Short mmCIF file of C-alpha atoms in Angstrom, two decimals:
data_model
loop_
_atom_site.label_atom_id
_atom_site.label_comp_id
_atom_site.label_asym_id
_atom_site.label_seq_id
_atom_site.Cartn_x
_atom_site.Cartn_y
_atom_site.Cartn_z
CA MET M 1 -31.56 58.67 57.44
CA LEU M 2 -28.62 60.15 55.57
CA PRO M 3 -29.54 62.06 52.46
CA THR M 4 -26.79 62.21 49.75
CA ASN M 5 -25.84 65.05 47.50
CA GLN M 6 -26.02 62.89 44.31
CA ILE M 7 -29.09 64.55 42.87
CA TRP M 8 -27.67 67.94 43.55
CA ARG M 9 -24.71 67.25 41.23
CA TYR M 10 -25.95 70.08 38.86
CA TRP M 11 -26.36 72.54 41.85
CA SER M 12 -23.68 74.09 44.01
CA PHE M 13 -22.51 72.37 47.24
CA GLU M 14 -23.87 75.34 49.09
CA THR M 15 -27.32 74.78 47.72
CA PHE M 16 -27.31 71.17 48.91
CA LEU M 17 -26.11 72.35 52.38
CA GLU M 18 -28.98 74.91 52.51
CA ASP M 19 -31.65 72.53 51.19
CA VAL M 20 -30.91 69.54 53.64
CA SER M 21 -30.42 71.80 56.70
CA ALA M 22 -33.84 73.62 55.77
CA LEU M 23 -35.51 70.11 55.91
CA GLY M 24 -34.28 69.37 59.44
CA VAL M 25 -31.54 67.01 58.33
CA ARG M 26 -28.22 66.92 60.46
CA ASP M 27 -26.31 63.95 59.09
CA VAL M 28 -25.47 63.14 55.50
CA ASP M 29 -23.65 60.71 53.17
CA LEU M 30 -21.25 62.76 51.24
CA TRP M 31 -20.92 61.69 47.66
CA LEU M 32 -17.50 62.81 46.43
CA CYS M 33 -18.30 64.29 43.06
CA ASN M 34 -15.64 66.74 42.11
CA ASN M 35 -18.33 69.55 41.67
CA HIS M 36 -18.82 69.42 45.45
CA VAL M 37 -15.66 67.86 46.96
CA ASN M 38 -12.66 68.36 44.73
CA ILE M 39 -10.70 65.11 45.46
CA ASP M 40 -8.49 62.82 43.48
CA ALA M 41 -5.43 60.49 44.01
CA HIS M 42 -3.21 63.51 44.83
CA GLY M 43 -5.18 65.56 47.20
CA ALA M 44 -8.52 66.96 48.55
CA TYR M 45 -8.31 70.58 47.21
CA ASN M 46 -11.27 72.15 48.86
CA THR M 47 -11.22 70.59 52.20
CA ASP M 48 -11.32 73.88 54.12
CA GLU M 49 -14.37 75.03 52.13
CA VAL M 50 -16.22 71.70 52.58
CA VAL M 51 -15.64 71.81 56.33
CA ARG M 52 -16.61 75.37 56.72
CA GLY M 53 -19.75 74.79 54.83
CA MET M 54 -20.77 71.70 56.91
CA ARG M 55 -20.15 73.49 60.20
CA ARG M 56 -22.00 76.67 58.97
CA HIS M 57 -25.15 74.57 58.43
CA GLY M 58 -24.71 72.38 61.47
CA LEU M 59 -24.21 69.33 59.38
CA ARG M 60 -22.12 66.08 59.89
CA ALA M 61 -20.73 63.79 57.07
CA MET M 62 -21.23 60.30 58.69
CA THR M 63 -20.33 58.52 55.57
CA LEU M 64 -18.03 59.32 52.47
CA THR M 65 -19.04 57.57 49.27
CA PRO M 66 -16.34 57.80 46.49
CA GLU M 67 -17.15 57.95 42.80
CA GLN M 68 -16.59 54.38 41.59
CA GLY M 69 -17.40 51.93 38.72
CA ASN M 70 -16.97 52.09 35.00
CA PRO M 71 -15.99 54.68 33.58
CA LYS M 72 -14.70 56.26 36.83
CA ALA M 73 -10.98 56.46 37.22
CA TYR M 74 -10.33 54.46 40.37
CA ASN M 75 -11.34 50.68 40.12
CA VAL M 76 -10.77 48.57 43.14
CA ALA M 77 -10.64 45.38 40.97
CA SER M 78 -8.10 46.62 38.40
CA GLU M 79 -5.08 44.47 37.58
CA ASP M 80 -3.21 47.46 36.02
CA GLY M 81 -0.31 48.58 38.33
CA GLU M 82 -0.66 52.18 37.62
CA ILE M 83 -4.41 52.18 38.10
CA ARG M 84 -4.03 50.31 41.34
CA ARG M 85 -1.36 52.86 42.56
CA LEU M 86 -3.71 55.72 41.93
CA THR M 87 -6.74 53.87 43.42
CA LEU M 88 -5.00 53.28 46.66
CA CYS M 89 -3.78 56.92 46.76
CA TYR M 90 -7.38 58.12 46.12
CA TYR M 91 -8.60 55.97 48.94
CA ARG M 92 -5.98 57.30 51.27
CA GLN M 93 -7.06 60.86 50.38
CA ILE M 94 -10.68 59.88 51.23
CA VAL M 95 -9.49 58.44 54.63
CA ARG M 96 -7.70 61.76 55.38
CA LEU M 97 -10.80 63.74 54.44
CA ALA M 98 -13.01 61.47 56.60
CA ALA M 99 -10.76 62.07 59.47
CA VAL M 100 -10.93 65.75 59.16
CA LEU M 101 -14.83 65.72 58.85
CA GLY M 102 -15.28 63.19 61.70
CA ALA M 103 -17.00 60.64 59.47
CA GLU M 104 -17.51 57.13 60.67
CA ARG M 105 -17.25 55.13 57.50
CA ILE M 106 -16.46 54.73 53.78
CA SER M 107 -19.06 53.25 51.53
CA LEU M 108 -17.83 51.45 48.39
CA ASN M 109 -18.29 48.62 45.97
CA ALA M 110 -16.04 45.91 44.80
CA GLY M 111 -15.33 47.30 41.26
CA TRP M 112 -15.62 45.77 37.83
CA PHE M 113 -13.54 43.84 35.37
CA PRO M 114 -13.56 43.77 31.54
CA PHE M 115 -15.56 41.02 29.81
CA ASP M 116 -12.35 39.66 28.29
CA ALA M 117 -10.51 39.49 31.41
CA ASP M 118 -10.02 36.65 33.98
CA GLN M 119 -12.55 36.70 36.79
CA ASP M 120 -10.31 34.89 39.30
CA ARG M 121 -7.59 37.39 38.74
CA ALA M 122 -9.90 40.22 39.10
CA TRP M 123 -11.28 38.76 42.31
CA ASP M 124 -7.64 38.54 43.74
CA ALA M 125 -6.91 42.07 42.71
CA MET M 126 -10.14 43.12 44.50
CA VAL M 127 -9.35 41.24 47.71
CA SER M 128 -5.82 42.64 47.69
CA MET M 129 -7.12 46.31 47.28
CA LEU M 130 -9.98 46.06 49.72
CA GLY M 131 -7.48 44.86 52.36
CA LYS M 132 -5.18 47.82 51.77
CA ILE M 133 -8.22 50.28 51.92
CA CYS M 134 -9.32 48.70 55.17
CA ARG M 135 -6.05 48.82 56.82
CA ALA M 136 -5.70 52.56 55.85
CA ALA M 137 -9.23 53.36 57.16
CA ALA M 138 -8.42 51.41 60.47
CA GLU M 139 -5.63 53.76 61.24
CA GLU M 140 -8.22 56.63 61.51
CA GLY M 141 -10.83 54.46 63.31
CA LEU M 142 -13.13 54.10 60.17
CA THR M 143 -15.09 51.27 58.92
CA VAL M 144 -15.50 50.33 55.34
CA ALA M 145 -18.93 49.20 54.15
CA LEU M 146 -19.10 46.96 51.07
CA GLU M 147 -22.34 46.64 49.00
CA THR M 148 -23.45 44.27 46.22
CA LEU M 149 -24.02 45.56 42.75
CA VAL M 150 -26.27 44.16 40.01
CA ASP M 151 -24.91 41.06 38.33
CA LYS M 152 -24.82 42.66 34.89
CA PRO M 153 -22.34 44.09 34.20
CA TYR M 154 -20.32 44.03 37.40
CA ARG M 155 -20.15 40.22 38.13
CA LEU M 156 -17.84 40.34 41.06
CA VAL M 157 -19.62 41.04 44.44
CA THR M 158 -23.26 40.82 43.26
CA SER M 159 -24.99 38.41 45.78
CA LEU M 160 -25.25 37.31 49.32
CA GLU M 161 -22.84 34.48 48.65
CA THR M 162 -20.23 36.53 46.89
CA LEU M 163 -20.46 39.29 49.56
CA GLY M 164 -19.81 36.68 52.23
CA ALA M 165 -16.82 35.26 50.27
CA ALA M 166 -15.38 38.78 49.87
CA LEU M 167 -15.58 39.53 53.68
CA LEU M 168 -13.93 36.22 54.33
CA ASP M 169 -11.20 36.58 51.82
CA VAL M 170 -10.36 40.11 52.85
CA GLY M 171 -10.36 39.26 56.46
CA GLU M 172 -10.26 42.67 57.96
CA SER M 173 -12.37 43.35 61.09
CA ASN M 174 -13.33 46.82 60.03
CA LEU M 175 -14.89 45.60 56.74
CA THR M 176 -18.79 45.44 57.02
CA VAL M 177 -21.65 44.92 54.81
CA THR M 178 -23.99 47.27 53.23
CA ILE M 179 -27.49 46.23 52.33
CA ASP M 180 -29.05 48.13 49.43
CA THR M 181 -32.61 47.30 49.56
CA GLY M 182 -33.24 48.23 45.84
CA THR M 183 -30.19 46.19 44.48
CA VAL M 184 -31.09 43.16 46.65
CA ALA M 185 -34.65 43.12 45.27
CA ARG M 186 -33.42 43.85 41.75
CA ASN M 187 -31.14 40.75 41.96
CA GLY M 188 -34.09 38.62 43.06
CA GLU M 189 -32.66 38.04 46.59
CA ASP M 190 -34.26 38.42 50.09
CA ILE M 191 -33.58 41.14 52.60
CA ASP M 192 -34.17 38.69 55.51
CA ALA M 193 -31.53 36.31 54.14
CA TYR M 194 -28.91 39.13 54.25
CA LEU M 195 -30.10 40.13 57.77
CA SER M 196 -29.86 36.54 59.03
CA ARG M 197 -26.44 35.83 57.34
CA PHE M 198 -24.54 38.95 58.35
CA GLY M 199 -25.92 39.99 61.69
CA SER M 200 -23.26 42.01 63.47
CA GLU M 201 -21.37 42.43 60.18
CA LEU M 202 -24.16 44.77 58.83
CA GLY M 203 -22.56 48.20 59.10
CA TYR M 204 -24.64 50.34 56.73
CA VAL M 205 -27.92 50.39 54.77
CA HIS M 206 -28.78 51.96 51.42
CA LEU M 207 -32.53 52.40 51.79
CA THR M 208 -33.56 52.62 48.19
CA ASN M 209 -36.89 52.18 46.23
CA LEU M 210 -37.17 50.10 43.03
CA ASN M 211 -39.05 49.79 39.84
CA ARG M 212 -37.71 47.08 37.62
CA ASP M 213 -38.37 48.93 34.45
CA ILE M 214 -36.35 51.89 35.51
CA PHE M 215 -32.59 51.46 36.13
CA ALA M 216 -32.25 53.87 39.05
CA HIS M 217 -32.68 54.11 42.86
CA LEU M 218 -36.10 55.59 43.18
CA ALA M 219 -37.10 57.98 45.99
CA TRP M 220 -39.60 57.10 48.59
CA GLY M 221 -42.84 58.86 47.69
CA ASP M 222 -42.25 58.25 43.92
CA GLN M 223 -45.43 56.48 42.84
CA LEU M 224 -43.36 54.53 40.43
CA GLY M 225 -41.56 52.86 43.20
CA GLY M 226 -42.69 49.10 44.15
CA LEU M 227 -41.11 48.57 47.59
CA ASP M 228 -42.93 48.98 50.87
CA PRO M 229 -40.96 51.25 53.16
CA GLN M 230 -42.87 50.47 56.38
CA ASP M 231 -42.19 46.69 55.70
CA LEU M 232 -38.58 47.29 55.06
CA LEU M 233 -38.14 49.43 58.13
CA ARG M 234 -39.95 46.72 60.33
CA ARG M 235 -37.61 44.03 59.00
CA PHE M 236 -34.43 46.07 59.93
CA ALA M 237 -36.00 46.88 63.34
CA CYS M 238 -36.79 43.19 63.98
CA ALA M 239 -33.23 42.34 63.15
CA GLY M 240 -31.92 44.82 65.62
CA TYR M 241 -30.38 47.28 63.12
CA THR M 242 -30.08 50.76 64.61
CA GLY M 243 -27.45 52.20 62.40
CA ASP M 244 -27.54 54.71 59.52
CA ALA M 245 -29.45 54.36 56.33
CA ALA M 246 -28.48 56.33 53.25
CA LEU M 247 -31.17 57.81 50.91
CA GLU M 248 -29.70 57.27 47.50
CA MET M 249 -31.96 58.63 44.89
CA THR M 250 -30.54 58.57 41.32
CA LYS M 251 -33.38 59.08 38.71
CA PRO M 252 -32.22 61.88 36.35
CA SER M 253 -35.67 63.67 36.63
CA TYR M 254 -34.81 64.46 40.25
CA PHE M 255 -31.95 66.57 39.27
CA GLU M 256 -34.15 69.58 38.66
CA ARG M 257 -35.94 69.65 42.00
CA PRO M 258 -33.69 67.69 44.43
CA ARG M 259 -35.14 69.50 47.54
CA ASP M 260 -38.66 68.51 46.69
CA VAL M 261 -37.65 64.98 46.06
CA LEU M 262 -35.84 64.82 49.41
CA SER M 263 -38.77 66.39 51.31
CA ARG M 264 -41.26 63.98 49.85
CA ALA M 265 -38.92 60.98 50.74
CA LEU M 266 -38.42 62.26 54.28
CA THR M 267 -42.22 62.75 54.77
CA THR M 268 -42.87 59.18 53.47
CA LEU M 269 -40.41 57.55 55.76
CA ARG M 270 -41.41 59.59 58.86
CA GLY M 271 -44.94 58.44 58.28
CA CYS M 272 -43.78 54.88 58.69
CA GLU M 273 -42.40 55.46 62.15
CA CYS M 274 -45.82 55.43 63.76
#
């Protein structure tokens, strides 16, 4: 289980490191918000500080997750030439940082396009950019894990079928699938269908909880969540998945007490293991 630093965004990076290590965590999914990891298309400016902090607390960044999606600056599906240039530079900086940190993968989505733009052109732009990112990642031995998003407003890779089409069109061997349990459920799809379809192409999991009335990834142990963690873990185990699972938790109320939220989530999930 890889906690992410998303709900520590209003805290220092050092507090995130202290909190997760105090809870017995050793591996994390590092979300690249500039408050914690100062990175853009031109460089990663506090790499040494990030590396020292991780080592001081005995932590490993197994996954790097960039900031992405509207209104973030770097859009994989953009047709604009300058945005595409900066986006590719941004991901090259992420690849370099991942190599320094010893990470195994980059986790991303397929981007977005304006409602008044052509979907086929956006798809072609996305496929081209994902191919370039995958090839850059392959040079450092990294995989790239691609997840589906909710259909509205993203509309590109939002289902089992469009995810499969993206993998086929990109055609890079290091491009893998991320199953986000909350998003799959919100889109009305079935986890088992994803597990059956992708098999060895499954490279990552976002183990997220769901309440259809709240647009956020809920934490395990949050009484408002509606998914059964034991059932989900059983399904992944039956499918033979033994890889990493990120604990994305994004409800704004979690920002004030992130350590307590993570502690409750870990307790809930560890209770499923028996």
